Tab-separated table of C-alpha atoms and ligand atoms in Angstrom:
chain	number	residue	atom	x	y	z
A	1	MET	CA	11.253	-17.181	-5.649
A	2	ASP	CA	12.646	-20.328	-4.300
A	3	ASP	CA	14.986	-19.900	-1.655
A	4	ILE	CA	13.262	-19.545	1.925
A	5	HIS	CA	15.840	-17.352	3.576
A	6	LEU	CA	15.793	-14.913	0.450
A	7	PHE	CA	12.045	-14.742	0.816
A	8	LEU	CA	12.029	-14.419	4.555
A	9	ALA	CA	14.507	-11.465	3.838
A	10	HIS	CA	11.983	-9.413	2.084
A	11	ALA	CA	9.052	-10.343	4.119
A	12	VAL	CA	10.954	-8.756	7.172
A	13	ARG	CA	11.973	-5.449	4.871
A	14	LEU	CA	8.184	-5.507	3.832
A	15	GLU	CA	7.078	-5.378	7.408
A	16	ALA	CA	9.694	-3.565	8.810
A	17	GLU	CA	8.396	-0.923	6.295
A	18	ALA	CA	5.357	-1.178	6.929
A	19	ALA	CA	5.819	-0.801	10.677
A	20	ARG	CA	7.541	2.210	10.063
A	21	ARG	CA	4.829	3.756	7.919
A	22	PHE	CA	2.111	3.175	10.334
A	23	GLU	CA	4.093	4.571	13.085
A	24	GLU	CA	4.364	7.772	10.982
A	25	LEU	CA	0.487	7.839	9.978
A	26	ALA	CA	-0.078	7.157	13.559
A	27	ASP	CA	1.847	10.181	14.489
A	28	ALA	CA	0.502	12.093	11.819
A	29	MET	CA	-3.303	11.188	13.157
A	30	HIS	CA	-2.413	12.547	16.701
A	31	THR	CA	-1.387	15.644	15.206
A	32	PHE	CA	-4.798	15.769	13.682
A	33	GLY	CA	-6.567	14.814	17.139
A	34	ASN	CA	-8.223	11.902	14.895
A	35	ALA	CA	-7.770	9.053	18.162
A	36	GLU	CA	-9.860	6.433	16.459
A	37	VAL	CA	-7.797	6.024	13.377
A	38	GLU	CA	-4.685	6.653	15.095
A	39	ALA	CA	-5.427	3.547	17.485
A	40	PHE	CA	-6.058	1.599	14.536
A	41	PHE	CA	-2.385	2.868	12.508
A	42	ARG	CA	-0.869	1.580	15.922
A	43	GLN	CA	-2.646	-1.485	16.077
A	44	MET	CA	-1.248	-2.275	12.264
A	45	ALA	CA	1.975	-0.705	13.097
A	46	THR	CA	2.078	-3.863	15.981
A	47	TYR	CA	0.845	-6.488	13.724
A	48	SER	CA	3.697	-5.850	10.839
A	49	ARG	CA	6.050	-6.174	14.018
A	50	GLU	CA	4.312	-9.071	14.867
A	51	HIS	CA	4.865	-10.228	11.029
A	52	LEU	CA	8.120	-9.311	11.275
A	53	ALA	CA	9.660	-11.373	14.427
A	54	GLU	CA	7.029	-14.088	12.960
A	55	ALA	CA	9.343	-14.254	9.686
A	56	GLN	CA	12.476	-14.195	11.885
A	57	THR	CA	11.399	-17.105	13.538
A	58	ARG	CA	10.475	-18.934	10.353
A	59	SER	CA	13.874	-18.600	9.847
A	60	GLY	CA	14.823	-21.042	12.545
A	61	PHE	CA	16.696	-18.164	14.259
A	62	ARG	CA	19.689	-18.211	10.925
A	63	PRO	CA	20.520	-14.988	10.753
A	64	LEU	CA	18.667	-13.673	7.333
A	65	PRO	CA	20.705	-12.436	4.609
A	66	ALA	CA	21.615	-9.003	4.563
A	67	LEU	CA	20.677	-7.709	1.189
A	68	ALA	CA	22.016	-5.121	-0.649
A	69	PRO	CA	19.219	-2.830	-2.184
A	70	ASP	CA	20.088	-3.987	-5.709
A	71	GLU	CA	19.674	-7.845	-4.468
A	72	TYR	CA	16.054	-7.765	-3.463
A	73	SER	CA	14.002	-8.844	-6.012
A	74	TRP	CA	10.508	-7.340	-5.723
A	75	PRO	CA	8.111	-8.766	-8.438
A	76	ASP	CA	6.561	-5.526	-10.238
A	77	GLY	CA	4.545	-2.993	-7.995
A	78	THR	CA	5.322	-5.132	-5.124
A	79	SER	CA	8.463	-3.241	-3.764
A	80	PRO	CA	8.001	-1.105	-0.518
A	81	GLU	CA	9.084	1.774	-2.239
A	82	THR	CA	6.832	1.327	-4.666
A	83	ALA	CA	3.706	1.780	-3.220
A	84	ALA	CA	3.319	5.736	-4.272
A	85	TRP	CA	4.521	6.678	-0.402
A	86	ALA	CA	4.379	10.543	-0.713
A	87	GLY	CA	5.199	10.335	3.159
A	88	VAL	CA	3.003	12.229	5.885
A	89	ASP	CA	4.345	15.521	4.514
A	90	GLY	CA	2.388	15.439	1.701
A	91	LEU	CA	-0.764	14.249	3.856
A	92	MET	CA	-3.800	16.841	3.598
A	93	SER	CA	-6.543	14.553	5.351
A	94	VAL	CA	-7.479	11.407	7.161
A	95	ALA	CA	-8.744	10.308	4.092
A	96	ASP	CA	-5.373	10.734	2.441
A	97	ALA	CA	-3.650	8.869	5.394
A	98	LEU	CA	-6.105	5.740	5.281
A	99	GLN	CA	-5.666	5.981	1.060
A	100	LEU	CA	-1.830	5.472	1.413
A	101	ALA	CA	-1.824	3.076	4.141
A	102	LEU	CA	-4.538	0.960	1.617
A	103	GLN	CA	-2.014	1.506	-1.036
A	104	SER	CA	0.731	-0.046	1.051
A	105	GLU	CA	-1.151	-2.919	2.453
A	106	GLN	CA	-2.461	-3.668	-0.620
A	107	ALA	CA	1.119	-3.913	-2.160
A	108	GLY	CA	1.859	-6.029	0.668
A	109	ARG	CA	-0.781	-8.248	-0.170
A	110	GLU	CA	0.253	-8.566	-3.823
A	111	PHE	CA	3.682	-9.196	-2.728
A	112	TYR	CA	2.839	-12.372	-1.109
A	113	ALA	CA	0.470	-13.811	-3.509
A	114	VAL	CA	2.656	-13.682	-6.380
A	115	ILE	CA	5.177	-15.402	-5.009
A	116	ALA	CA	3.135	-17.827	-3.560
A	117	ALA	CA	1.998	-18.307	-7.394
A	118	GLY	CA	5.376	-18.415	-8.424
A	119	SER	CA	7.286	-20.545	-6.083
A	120	ARG	CA	8.485	-23.740	-6.776
A	121	ASN	CA	9.550	-24.228	-3.121
A	122	PRO	CA	6.428	-25.602	-0.868
A	123	ARG	CA	7.495	-24.084	2.080
A	124	VAL	CA	8.088	-20.889	0.385
A	125	LYS	CA	4.313	-21.430	-1.113
A	126	SER	CA	2.795	-21.911	1.835
A	127	MET	CA	4.446	-19.227	4.106
A	128	ALA	CA	3.579	-16.502	1.291
A	129	ASN	CA	0.216	-18.360	1.246
A	130	GLU	CA	-0.540	-17.588	4.963
A	131	PHE	CA	1.083	-14.232	5.049
A	132	ALA	CA	-1.119	-13.028	1.795
A	133	ALA	CA	-4.183	-14.403	3.652
A	134	GLU	CA	-3.105	-11.665	6.461
A	135	GLU	CA	-2.222	-9.126	4.470
A	136	ALA	CA	-5.658	-9.410	3.173
A	137	GLU	CA	-7.160	-9.243	6.548
A	138	HIS	CA	-5.543	-6.458	7.160
A	139	VAL	CA	-6.539	-4.330	3.519
A	140	SER	CA	-10.402	-5.556	4.703
A	141	ALA	CA	-9.759	-3.799	7.947
A	142	LEU	CA	-8.932	-0.885	6.277
A	143	GLU	CA	-11.577	-0.923	3.584
A	144	ARG	CA	-14.081	-1.169	6.811
A	145	LEU	CA	-12.495	1.592	8.321
A	146	ILE	CA	-12.007	3.934	5.315
A	147	GLU	CA	-15.854	3.458	4.874
A	148	ARG	CA	-16.933	3.994	8.312
A	149	CYS	CA	-14.536	7.538	8.213
A	150	ALA	CA	-16.582	8.258	5.034
A	151	ALA	CA	-20.051	7.672	6.574
B	1	LIG	ZN1	-0.402	-5.702	6.882
């Protein structure tokens, strides 16, 4: 992916979806009475929205192209739809919620990493690398929380 605005349009879509999922997961944790995981998910939703705003700012406030569903070109397995999102209705436990969040963040990290590796545009490459590093931090934070919750 070499067009910076096309890349940013994908990033905005990915982060908006991530924020929506984290809000949904946080609400589910509220229902489960798990305040720690709820707070964590709310924080992750905030990060996603910050990331979204950053992507919009990086576009120089030039309106990003509004893409039809078939105009997105997600590398294999990285579409926000492909992270086996059963939705919170299918949630059986806090552990399930954490796994769902982990899969979603891993798909995000993968998306940015694949773009960074494949792009011929140095701006896209460096921005995607930066975003991949942030997603990698989210993945580690989730892994630490999963370990803590399992202990
Ligand atoms: Zn993230």
